[in-house]
Amino acid sequence: VDDVALAAAPWAPSADPAAYKPASLPPGHTRASLFALAAAAEAAAQAGWTGRGAAPLPYARDRVLVSLGVGMPSVTAAAGAGAALKAGGGTPPLDPSFLIPRSLGATPAAAVSAWLGNAGGPIMVPSTACAAGASAIADAAAAIAAGTSDAALAGGAEAAIEPLTIAGFARM
């Protein structure tokens, strides 16, 4: 998936597609965040929450759970930071966004919650490897059944196709 095309969508965090470069996404918006936003926008439109003819939600936004499974944080960010650290003899100037938020598994869910306008709404981020998306859906269903949330946007997002990840799985 081309990062520029992905980031040029109407829900993207910046209206300027030139701000997104294939090798360096903006701080806080990894490929996984952009995939999560794309899927969330499609799901919200299908549910009638957004788009033409969308009615106001019949519940408070702070009662809409975002439950988004992520198997591993941004491998691309970690690999890039590791390469910079190695090349710099242990003290390179790392991008300040590396640790927070680019390396956190919760960043895609936070991006979706912010996009939905869920100020103060609950966020769940199960990290159960390949089952993370299924875990997120089960967690959302349990929260609705328990009455702790009125609605949920649930699923998973991942962007781990990176030489380091492929090498690791090949070694297993």
Tab-separated table of N, CA and C in Angstrom:
chain	number	residue	atom	x	y	z
A	1	VAL	N	0.857	-1.175	0.000
A	1	VAL	CA	0.000	0.000	0.000
A	1	VAL	C	0.897	1.230	0.000
A	2	ASP	N	0.619	2.148	-0.904
A	2	ASP	CA	1.401	3.367	-1.014
A	2	ASP	C	1.030	4.329	0.118
A	3	ASP	N	2.012	4.735	0.916
A	3	ASP	CA	1.758	5.611	2.062
A	3	ASP	C	1.152	6.949	1.649
A	4	VAL	N	1.592	7.497	0.529
A	4	VAL	CA	1.074	8.801	0.093
A	4	VAL	C	-0.410	8.685	-0.230
A	5	ALA	N	-0.791	7.645	-0.958
A	5	ALA	CA	-2.202	7.449	-1.293
A	5	ALA	C	-3.016	7.175	-0.025
A	6	LEU	N	-2.474	6.367	0.871
A	6	LEU	CA	-3.165	6.045	2.126
A	6	LEU	C	-3.401	7.304	2.950
A	7	ALA	N	-2.389	8.149	3.032
A	7	ALA	CA	-2.478	9.355	3.847
A	7	ALA	C	-3.284	10.464	3.180
A	8	ALA	N	-3.583	10.340	1.894
A	8	ALA	CA	-4.336	11.378	1.187
A	8	ALA	C	-5.843	11.211	1.353
A	9	ALA	N	-6.285	10.170	2.027
A	9	ALA	CA	-7.708	9.931	2.222
A	9	ALA	C	-8.325	11.020	3.095
A	10	PRO	N	-9.636	11.229	2.984
A	10	PRO	CA	-10.286	12.316	3.730
A	10	PRO	C	-10.148	12.220	5.243
A	11	TRP	N	-9.962	11.033	5.800
A	11	TRP	CA	-9.866	10.862	7.247
A	11	TRP	C	-8.441	10.977	7.736
A	12	ALA	N	-7.484	11.131	6.823
A	12	ALA	CA	-6.074	11.157	7.214
A	12	ALA	C	-5.787	12.321	8.164
A	13	PRO	N	-4.799	12.173	9.037
A	13	PRO	CA	-4.519	13.200	10.032
A	13	PRO	C	-3.976	14.507	9.485
A	14	SER	N	-3.628	14.574	8.213
A	14	SER	CA	-3.151	15.822	7.632
A	14	SER	C	-3.785	16.004	6.264
A	15	ALA	N	-4.151	17.224	5.945
A	15	ALA	CA	-4.731	17.483	4.636
A	15	ALA	C	-3.655	17.604	3.569
A	16	ASP	N	-2.393	17.603	3.970
A	16	ASP	CA	-1.290	17.781	3.036
A	16	ASP	C	-0.602	16.452	2.764
A	17	PRO	N	-0.933	15.772	1.637
A	17	PRO	CA	-0.310	14.478	1.362
A	17	PRO	C	1.206	14.573	1.222
A	18	ALA	N	1.731	15.749	0.886
A	18	ALA	CA	3.177	15.905	0.760
A	18	ALA	C	3.870	15.734	2.112
A	19	ALA	N	3.117	15.859	3.201
A	19	ALA	CA	3.696	15.692	4.530
A	19	ALA	C	4.024	14.227	4.812
A	20	TYR	N	3.492	13.321	4.000
A	20	TYR	CA	3.703	11.891	4.206
A	20	TYR	C	4.683	11.378	3.170
A	21	LYS	N	5.772	10.807	3.634
A	21	LYS	CA	6.761	10.249	2.725
A	21	LYS	C	6.813	8.748	2.991
A	22	PRO	N	6.918	7.937	1.925
A	22	PRO	CA	6.889	6.490	2.119
A	22	PRO	C	7.840	5.982	3.196
A	23	ALA	N	9.016	6.574	3.335
A	23	ALA	CA	9.979	6.070	4.312
A	23	ALA	C	9.818	6.715	5.686
A	24	SER	N	9.018	7.759	5.795
A	24	SER	CA	8.943	8.473	7.063
A	24	SER	C	7.566	9.080	7.251
A	25	LEU	N	6.695	8.336	7.902
A	25	LEU	CA	5.363	8.855	8.190
A	25	LEU	C	5.460	9.885	9.305
A	26	PRO	N	4.477	10.767	9.437
A	26	PRO	CA	4.556	11.818	10.449
A	26	PRO	C	4.525	11.247	11.862
A	27	PRO	N	5.052	12.001	12.829
A	27	PRO	CA	5.083	11.515	14.210
A	27	PRO	C	3.703	11.077	14.684
A	28	GLY	N	3.650	9.901	15.277
A	28	GLY	CA	2.411	9.411	15.853
A	28	GLY	C	1.521	8.684	14.882
A	29	HIS	N	1.849	8.717	13.608
A	29	HIS	CA	0.978	8.059	12.636
A	29	HIS	C	1.780	7.060	11.825
A	30	THR	N	1.938	5.893	12.388
A	30	THR	CA	2.624	4.805	11.721
A	30	THR	C	1.697	4.224	10.659
A	31	ARG	N	2.211	3.324	9.850
A	31	ARG	CA	1.367	2.645	8.851
A	31	ARG	C	0.204	1.946	9.553
A	32	ALA	N	0.443	1.342	10.702
A	32	ALA	CA	-0.640	0.665	11.423
A	32	ALA	C	-1.730	1.663	11.804
A	33	SER	N	-1.346	2.881	12.219
A	33	SER	CA	-2.345	3.909	12.549
A	33	SER	C	-3.165	4.273	11.320
A	34	LEU	N	-2.495	4.419	10.178
A	34	LEU	CA	-3.218	4.784	8.962
A	34	LEU	C	-4.130	3.650	8.499
A	35	PHE	N	-3.681	2.395	8.622
A	35	PHE	CA	-4.556	1.265	8.294
A	35	PHE	C	-5.754	1.236	9.239
A	36	ALA	N	-5.520	1.492	10.527
A	36	ALA	CA	-6.612	1.519	11.504
A	36	ALA	C	-7.615	2.611	11.161
A	37	LEU	N	-7.117	3.785	10.790
A	37	LEU	CA	-8.011	4.884	10.412
A	37	LEU	C	-8.811	4.543	9.163
A	38	ALA	N	-8.181	3.902	8.188
A	38	ALA	CA	-8.885	3.518	6.960
A	38	ALA	C	-10.010	2.535	7.278
A	39	ALA	N	-9.709	1.523	8.072
A	39	ALA	CA	-10.720	0.527	8.439
A	39	ALA	C	-11.827	1.147	9.293
A	40	ALA	N	-11.448	2.036	10.220
A	40	ALA	CA	-12.437	2.692	11.080
A	40	ALA	C	-13.378	3.569	10.259
A	41	ALA	N	-12.821	4.287	9.299
A	41	ALA	CA	-13.656	5.148	8.461
A	41	ALA	C	-14.650	4.325	7.664
A	42	GLU	N	-14.199	3.185	7.137
A	42	GLU	CA	-15.092	2.308	6.378
A	42	GLU	C	-16.173	1.714	7.281
A	43	ALA	N	-15.784	1.249	8.460
A	43	ALA	CA	-16.750	0.653	9.395
A	43	ALA	C	-17.756	1.691	9.886
A	44	ALA	N	-17.285	2.880	10.226
A	44	ALA	CA	-18.183	3.936	10.710
A	44	ALA	C	-19.176	4.343	9.627
A	45	ALA	N	-18.722	4.405	8.388
A	45	ALA	CA	-19.636	4.744	7.288
A	45	ALA	C	-20.664	3.643	7.091
A	46	GLN	N	-20.246	2.375	7.153
A	46	GLN	CA	-21.178	1.264	6.985
A	46	GLN	C	-22.196	1.207	8.118
A	47	ALA	N	-21.792	1.649	9.307
A	47	ALA	CA	-22.707	1.666	10.452
A	47	ALA	C	-23.624	2.882	10.431
A	48	GLY	N	-23.384	3.804	9.495
A	48	GLY	CA	-24.202	5.009	9.421
A	48	GLY	C	-23.775	6.083	10.407
A	49	TRP	N	-22.576	5.947	10.972
A	49	TRP	CA	-22.090	6.927	11.944
A	49	TRP	C	-21.524	8.156	11.274
A	50	THR	N	-21.035	8.007	10.040
A	50	THR	CA	-20.421	9.111	9.311
A	50	THR	C	-20.909	9.086	7.870
A	51	GLY	N	-20.601	10.123	7.140
A	51	GLY	CA	-20.939	10.175	5.719
A	51	GLY	C	-22.308	10.770	5.460
A	52	ARG	N	-22.732	10.716	4.183
A	52	ARG	CA	-24.028	11.286	3.799
A	52	ARG	C	-25.167	10.626	4.547
A	53	GLY	N	-26.044	11.426	5.076
A	53	GLY	CA	-27.222	10.923	5.770
A	53	GLY	C	-26.969	10.390	7.159
A	54	ALA	N	-25.765	10.579	7.684
A	54	ALA	CA	-25.465	10.076	9.024
A	54	ALA	C	-26.264	10.843	10.061
A	55	ALA	N	-26.864	10.106	10.959
A	55	ALA	CA	-27.633	10.718	12.052
A	55	ALA	C	-26.709	10.881	13.249
A	56	PRO	N	-27.035	11.811	14.136
A	56	PRO	CA	-26.237	11.918	15.367
A	56	PRO	C	-26.278	10.588	16.127
A	57	LEU	N	-25.165	10.249	16.732
A	57	LEU	CA	-25.127	8.995	17.486
A	57	LEU	C	-26.114	9.066	18.649
A	58	PRO	N	-26.835	7.990	18.904
A	58	PRO	CA	-27.847	7.998	19.978
A	58	PRO	C	-27.274	7.752	21.374
A	59	TYR	N	-25.973	7.904	21.532
A	59	TYR	CA	-25.331	7.705	22.830
A	59	TYR	C	-24.161	8.668	22.943
A	60	ALA	N	-23.750	8.913	24.134
A	60	ALA	CA	-22.640	9.837	24.366
A	60	ALA	C	-21.361	9.263	23.780
A	61	ARG	N	-20.568	10.126	23.167
A	61	ARG	CA	-19.315	9.661	22.542
A	61	ARG	C	-18.357	9.071	23.575
A	62	ASP	N	-18.437	9.523	24.811
A	62	ASP	CA	-17.531	8.962	25.809
A	62	ASP	C	-17.966	7.570	26.263
A	63	ARG	N	-19.065	7.056	25.670
A	63	ARG	CA	-19.514	5.687	25.952
A	63	ARG	C	-19.290	4.783	24.740
A	64	VAL	N	-18.538	5.295	23.749
A	64	VAL	CA	-18.192	4.498	22.566
A	64	VAL	C	-16.772	3.968	22.750
A	65	LEU	N	-16.666	2.671	22.880
A	65	LEU	CA	-15.381	2.015	23.085
A	65	LEU	C	-14.643	1.857	21.751
A	66	VAL	N	-13.367	2.134	21.756
A	66	VAL	CA	-12.493	1.761	20.647
A	66	VAL	C	-11.633	0.621	21.170
A	67	SER	N	-11.821	-0.548	20.588
A	67	SER	CA	-11.064	-1.732	20.982
A	67	SER	C	-10.307	-2.199	19.749
A	68	LEU	N	-9.001	-2.015	19.770
A	68	LEU	CA	-8.199	-2.260	18.576
A	68	LEU	C	-6.979	-3.108	18.917
A	69	GLY	N	-6.958	-4.314	18.402
A	69	GLY	CA	-5.840	-5.209	18.650
A	69	GLY	C	-4.636	-4.874	17.797
A	70	VAL	N	-3.466	-4.946	18.401
A	70	VAL	CA	-2.198	-4.715	17.709
A	70	VAL	C	-1.234	-5.797	18.178
A	71	GLY	N	-0.743	-6.587	17.250
A	71	GLY	CA	0.169	-7.667	17.612
A	71	GLY	C	1.539	-7.180	18.020
A	72	MET	N	2.057	-6.202	17.312
A	72	MET	CA	3.358	-5.638	17.656
A	72	MET	C	3.385	-4.176	17.239
A	73	PRO	N	4.038	-3.333	18.040
A	73	PRO	CA	4.138	-1.917	17.679
A	73	PRO	C	4.920	-1.750	16.381
A	74	SER	N	5.167	-0.547	15.989
A	74	SER	CA	5.808	-0.269	14.714
A	74	SER	C	7.212	-0.850	14.622
A	75	VAL	N	7.330	-1.939	13.891
A	75	VAL	CA	8.627	-2.562	13.681
A	75	VAL	C	9.512	-1.634	12.850
A	76	THR	N	8.906	-0.923	11.904
A	76	THR	CA	9.664	0.004	11.067
A	76	THR	C	10.323	1.083	11.925
A	77	ALA	N	9.562	1.644	12.868
A	77	ALA	CA	10.125	2.676	13.748
A	77	ALA	C	11.245	2.103	14.607
A	78	ALA	N	11.036	0.905	15.143
A	78	ALA	CA	12.059	0.286	15.982
A	78	ALA	C	13.307	-0.056	15.182
A	79	ALA	N	13.120	-0.594	13.968
A	79	ALA	CA	14.274	-0.947	13.138
A	79	ALA	C	15.055	0.298	12.749
A	80	GLY	N	14.356	1.356	12.413
A	80	GLY	CA	15.022	2.611	12.054
A	80	GLY	C	15.775	3.205	13.221
A	81	ALA	N	15.166	3.177	14.396
A	81	ALA	CA	15.835	3.709	15.587
A	81	ALA	C	17.049	2.866	15.943
A	82	GLY	N	16.929	1.547	15.802
A	82	GLY	CA	18.061	0.663	16.080
A	82	GLY	C	19.216	0.905	15.124
A	83	ALA	N	18.895	1.085	13.830
A	83	ALA	CA	19.941	1.360	12.840
A	83	ALA	C	20.616	2.696	13.125
A	84	ALA	N	19.822	3.707	13.516
A	84	ALA	CA	20.394	5.018	13.837
A	84	ALA	C	21.290	4.923	15.060
A	85	LEU	N	20.859	4.149	16.038
A	85	LEU	CA	21.649	3.980	17.255
A	85	LEU	C	22.983	3.299	16.941
A	86	LYS	N	22.933	2.251	16.124
A	86	LYS	CA	24.145	1.524	15.757
A	86	LYS	C	25.088	2.409	14.933
A	87	ALA	N	24.550	3.137	13.976
A	87	ALA	CA	25.366	3.994	13.114
A	87	ALA	C	25.979	5.158	13.879
A	88	GLY	N	25.305	5.607	14.925
A	88	GLY	CA	25.788	6.759	15.684
A	88	GLY	C	26.679	6.401	16.849
A	89	GLY	N	27.092	5.158	16.950
A	89	GLY	CA	27.976	4.773	18.045
A	89	GLY	C	27.292	4.786	19.399
A	90	GLY	N	25.990	4.676	19.426
A	90	GLY	CA	25.260	4.585	20.685
A	90	GLY	C	24.587	5.863	21.131
A	91	THR	N	24.874	6.986	20.496
A	91	THR	CA	24.252	8.239	20.927
A	91	THR	C	23.779	9.082	19.737
A	92	PRO	N	22.981	8.509	18.834
A	92	PRO	CA	22.505	9.333	17.715
A	92	PRO	C	21.326	10.197	18.146
A	93	PRO	N	21.077	11.247	17.396
A	93	PRO	CA	19.870	12.025	17.675
A	93	PRO	C	18.652	11.270	17.154
A	94	LEU	N	17.939	10.587	18.039
A	94	LEU	CA	16.727	9.864	17.641
A	94	LEU	C	15.592	10.850	17.426
A	95	ASP	N	14.712	10.506	16.503
A	95	ASP	CA	13.492	11.288	16.294
A	95	ASP	C	12.741	11.290	17.622
A	96	PRO	N	12.367	12.470	18.156
A	96	PRO	CA	11.687	12.509	19.454
A	96	PRO	C	10.376	11.736	19.485
A	97	SER	N	9.783	11.488	18.310
A	97	SER	CA	8.515	10.761	18.295
A	97	SER	C	8.710	9.253	18.316
A	98	PHE	N	9.972	8.776	18.333
A	98	PHE	CA	10.168	7.331	18.278
A	98	PHE	C	9.510	6.617	19.447
A	99	LEU	N	9.875	7.000	20.667
A	99	LEU	CA	9.361	6.273	21.823
A	99	LEU	C	7.880	6.529	22.024
A	100	ILE	N	7.498	7.773	22.073
A	100	ILE	CA	6.092	8.132	22.256
A	100	ILE	C	5.757	9.101	21.145
A	101	PRO	N	4.883	8.770	20.257
A	101	PRO	CA	3.951	7.654	20.246
A	101	PRO	C	4.255	6.563	19.234
A	102	ARG	N	5.295	6.658	18.416
A	102	ARG	CA	5.473	5.718	17.305
A	102	ARG	C	5.753	4.285	17.750
A	103	SER	N	6.313	4.059	18.906
A	103	SER	CA	6.630	2.693	19.308
A	103	SER	C	5.547	2.075	20.203
A	104	LEU	N	4.535	2.836	20.552
A	104	LEU	CA	3.492	2.310	21.436
A	104	LEU	C	2.400	1.583	20.654
A	105	GLY	N	2.015	0.424	21.133
A	105	GLY	CA	0.955	-0.338	20.475
A	105	GLY	C	-0.401	0.335	20.544
A	106	ALA	N	-0.584	1.255	21.482
A	106	ALA	CA	-1.877	1.935	21.646
A	106	ALA	C	-2.092	3.083	20.661
A	107	THR	N	-1.051	3.480	19.927
A	107	THR	CA	-1.173	4.638	19.049
A	107	THR	C	-2.271	4.490	17.995
A	108	PRO	N	-2.406	3.340	17.301
A	108	PRO	CA	-3.498	3.231	16.322
A	108	PRO	C	-4.885	3.410	16.959
A	109	ALA	N	-5.103	2.836	18.131
A	109	ALA	CA	-6.395	2.982	18.800
A	109	ALA	C	-6.637	4.426	19.220
A	110	ALA	N	-5.606	5.095	19.692
A	110	ALA	CA	-5.743	6.504	20.075
A	110	ALA	C	-6.062	7.360	18.865
A	111	ALA	N	-5.446	7.059	17.712
A	111	ALA	CA	-5.736	7.808	16.489
A	111	ALA	C	-7.190	7.626	16.077
A	112	VAL	N	-7.694	6.400	16.158
A	112	VAL	CA	-9.101	6.133	15.808
A	112	VAL	C	-10.030	6.831	16.783
A	113	SER	N	-9.741	6.769	18.068
A	113	SER	CA	-10.579	7.424	19.065
A	113	SER	C	-10.630	8.929	18.830
A	114	ALA	N	-9.473	9.531	18.547
A	114	ALA	CA	-9.434	10.968	18.272
A	114	ALA	C	-10.223	11.291	17.005
A	115	TRP	N	-10.104	10.460	15.978
A	115	TRP	CA	-10.830	10.673	14.731
A	115	TRP	C	-12.345	10.614	14.974
A	116	LEU	N	-12.772	9.687	15.829
A	116	LEU	CA	-14.199	9.569	16.143
A	116	LEU	C	-14.690	10.716	17.026
A	117	GLY	N	-13.775	11.447	17.645
A	117	GLY	CA	-14.165	12.520	18.551
A	117	GLY	C	-14.576	11.999	19.912
A	118	ASN	N	-14.006	10.889	20.318
A	118	ASN	CA	-14.364	10.253	21.587
A	118	ASN	C	-13.554	10.815	22.744
A	119	ALA	N	-13.741	12.069	23.039
A	119	ALA	CA	-13.020	12.668	24.162
A	119	ALA	C	-13.377	11.930	25.440
A	120	GLY	N	-12.393	11.324	26.060
A	120	GLY	CA	-12.625	10.613	27.310
A	120	GLY	C	-13.224	9.237	27.147
A	121	GLY	N	-13.441	8.804	25.917
A	121	GLY	CA	-14.019	7.473	25.701
A	121	GLY	C	-13.014	6.380	25.993
A	122	PRO	N	-13.509	5.195	26.308
A	122	PRO	CA	-12.607	4.099	26.654
A	122	PRO	C	-11.865	3.559	25.429
A	123	ILE	N	-10.645	3.125	25.662
A	123	ILE	CA	-9.816	2.508	24.635
A	123	ILE	C	-9.258	1.211	25.213
A	124	MET	N	-9.344	0.143	24.433
A	124	MET	CA	-8.734	-1.130	24.821
A	124	MET	C	-7.790	-1.540	23.704
A	125	VAL	N	-6.624	-2.074	24.069
A	125	VAL	CA	-5.638	-2.478	23.076
A	125	VAL	C	-5.068	-3.855	23.456
A	126	PRO	N	-5.793	-4.918	23.141
A	126	PRO	CA	-5.217	-6.230	23.413
A	126	PRO	C	-4.042	-6.485	22.476
A	127	SER	N	-3.008	-7.082	23.005
A	127	SER	CA	-1.838	-7.409	22.206
A	127	SER	C	-1.574	-8.900	22.378
A	128	THR	N	-2.377	-9.670	21.667
A	128	THR	CA	-2.334	-11.123	21.795
A	128	THR	C	-1.869	-11.764	20.496
A	129	ALA	N	-0.796	-11.216	19.941
A	129	ALA	CA	-0.166	-11.716	18.721
A	129	ALA	C	-1.180	-11.784	17.579
A	130	CYS	N	-1.233	-12.907	16.898
A	130	CYS	CA	-2.101	-13.020	15.718
A	130	CYS	C	-3.585	-12.983	16.070
A	131	ALA	N	-3.931	-13.160	17.327
A	131	ALA	CA	-5.328	-13.135	17.756
A	131	ALA	C	-5.769	-11.757	18.241
A	132	ALA	N	-4.929	-10.727	18.100
A	132	ALA	CA	-5.224	-9.409	18.675
A	132	ALA	C	-6.534	-8.818	18.168
A	133	GLY	N	-6.807	-8.887	16.871
A	133	GLY	CA	-8.055	-8.340	16.335
A	133	GLY	C	-9.270	-9.088	16.871
A	134	ALA	N	-9.187	-10.420	16.922
A	134	ALA	CA	-10.291	-11.217	17.469
A	134	ALA	C	-10.480	-10.925	18.955
A	135	SER	N	-9.386	-10.776	19.688
A	135	SER	CA	-9.470	-10.424	21.110
A	135	SER	C	-10.153	-9.075	21.291
A	136	ALA	N	-9.833	-8.117	20.418
A	136	ALA	CA	-10.438	-6.785	20.507
A	136	ALA	C	-11.947	-6.855	20.293
A	137	ILE	N	-12.378	-7.661	19.356
A	137	ILE	CA	-13.821	-7.805	19.093
A	137	ILE	C	-14.502	-8.469	20.287
A	138	ALA	N	-13.890	-9.512	20.843
A	138	ALA	CA	-14.464	-10.185	22.010
A	138	ALA	C	-14.518	-9.241	23.214
A	139	ASP	N	-13.466	-8.453	23.417
A	139	ASP	CA	-13.444	-7.489	24.524
A	139	ASP	C	-14.547	-6.445	24.356
A	140	ALA	N	-14.750	-5.987	23.124
A	140	ALA	CA	-15.796	-4.990	22.865
A	140	ALA	C	-17.176	-5.574	23.141
A	141	ALA	N	-17.410	-6.797	22.686
A	141	ALA	CA	-18.706	-7.448	22.940
A	141	ALA	C	-18.940	-7.606	24.437
A	142	ALA	N	-17.891	-7.967	25.185
A	142	ALA	CA	-18.020	-8.125	26.637
A	142	ALA	C	-18.316	-6.788	27.310
A	143	ALA	N	-17.693	-5.715	26.849
A	143	ALA	CA	-17.927	-4.385	27.440
A	143	ALA	C	-19.368	-3.933	27.199
A	144	ILE	N	-19.880	-4.192	26.009
A	144	ILE	CA	-21.278	-3.824	25.723
A	144	ILE	C	-22.221	-4.681	26.561
A	145	ALA	N	-21.948	-5.980	26.646
A	145	ALA	CA	-22.796	-6.875	27.450
A	145	ALA	C	-22.785	-6.486	28.924
A	146	ALA	N	-21.637	-6.001	29.414
A	146	ALA	CA	-21.521	-5.610	30.819
A	146	ALA	C	-22.106	-4.225	31.090
A	147	GLY	N	-22.424	-3.492	30.015
A	147	GLY	CA	-22.997	-2.166	30.186
A	147	GLY	C	-21.981	-1.071	30.428
A	148	THR	N	-20.689	-1.366	30.258
A	148	THR	CA	-19.685	-0.337	30.472
A	148	THR	C	-19.487	0.547	29.237
A	149	SER	N	-19.979	0.085	28.089
A	149	SER	CA	-19.973	0.873	26.852
A	149	SER	C	-21.303	0.659	26.144
A	150	ASP	N	-21.735	1.673	25.398
A	150	ASP	CA	-22.989	1.561	24.661
A	150	ASP	C	-22.780	1.068	23.236
A	151	ALA	N	-21.613	1.324	22.681
A	151	ALA	CA	-21.280	0.907	21.317
A	151	ALA	C	-19.771	0.774	21.235
A	152	ALA	N	-19.314	0.115	20.178
A	152	ALA	CA	-17.871	-0.072	20.027
A	152	ALA	C	-17.479	-0.112	18.562
A	153	LEU	N	-16.287	0.338	18.316
A	153	LEU	CA	-15.639	0.156	17.034
A	153	LEU	C	-14.460	-0.751	17.352
A	154	ALA	N	-14.472	-1.962	16.812
A	154	ALA	CA	-13.481	-2.953	17.207
A	154	ALA	C	-12.879	-3.656	16.001
A	155	GLY	N	-11.633	-4.062	16.147
A	155	GLY	CA	-10.934	-4.790	15.093
A	155	GLY	C	-9.455	-4.836	15.391
A	156	GLY	N	-8.662	-4.879	14.344
A	156	GLY	CA	-7.218	-4.939	14.519
A	156	GLY	C	-6.503	-4.182	13.427
A	157	ALA	N	-5.278	-3.809	13.676
A	157	ALA	CA	-4.449	-3.123	12.692
A	157	ALA	C	-3.015	-3.560	12.877
A	158	GLU	N	-2.337	-3.767	11.769
A	158	GLU	CA	-0.956	-4.218	11.832
A	158	GLU	C	-0.229	-3.732	10.592
A	159	ALA	N	1.034	-3.507	10.720
A	159	ALA	CA	1.873	-3.128	9.580
A	159	ALA	C	3.286	-3.617	9.849
A	160	ALA	N	3.429	-4.915	9.986
A	160	ALA	CA	4.704	-5.489	10.400
A	160	ALA	C	5.501	-6.096	9.249
A	161	ILE	N	5.130	-5.795	8.010
A	161	ILE	CA	5.901	-6.317	6.884
A	161	ILE	C	7.163	-5.469	6.769
A	162	GLU	N	8.215	-5.986	7.330
A	162	GLU	CA	9.488	-5.274	7.490
A	162	GLU	C	10.571	-6.346	7.475
A	163	PRO	N	11.723	-6.105	6.868
A	163	PRO	CA	12.767	-7.135	6.818
A	163	PRO	C	13.087	-7.757	8.183
A	164	LEU	N	13.097	-6.954	9.239
A	164	LEU	CA	13.399	-7.483	10.570
A	164	LEU	C	12.349	-8.504	11.004
A	165	THR	N	11.082	-8.223	10.776
A	165	THR	CA	10.000	-9.128	11.156
A	165	THR	C	10.066	-10.410	10.333
A	166	ILE	N	10.251	-10.259	9.042
A	166	ILE	CA	10.317	-11.431	8.164
A	166	ILE	C	11.490	-12.324	8.562
A	167	ALA	N	12.631	-11.722	8.856
A	167	ALA	CA	13.790	-12.500	9.291
A	167	ALA	C	13.496	-13.227	10.593
A	168	GLY	N	12.832	-12.545	11.525
A	168	GLY	CA	12.502	-13.181	12.802
A	168	GLY	C	11.571	-14.364	12.640
A	169	PHE	N	10.534	-14.220	11.834
A	169	PHE	CA	9.613	-15.337	11.614
A	169	PHE	C	10.295	-16.461	10.832
A	170	ALA	N	11.184	-16.102	9.917
A	170	ALA	CA	11.914	-17.144	9.170
A	170	ALA	C	12.797	-17.951	10.103
A	171	ARG	N	13.404	-17.298	11.104
A	171	ARG	CA	14.260	-18.008	12.056
A	171	ARG	C	13.461	-18.930	12.982
A	172	MET	N	12.189	-18.577	13.233
A	172	MET	CA	11.380	-19.439	14.103
A	172	MET	C	11.116	-20.754	13.415
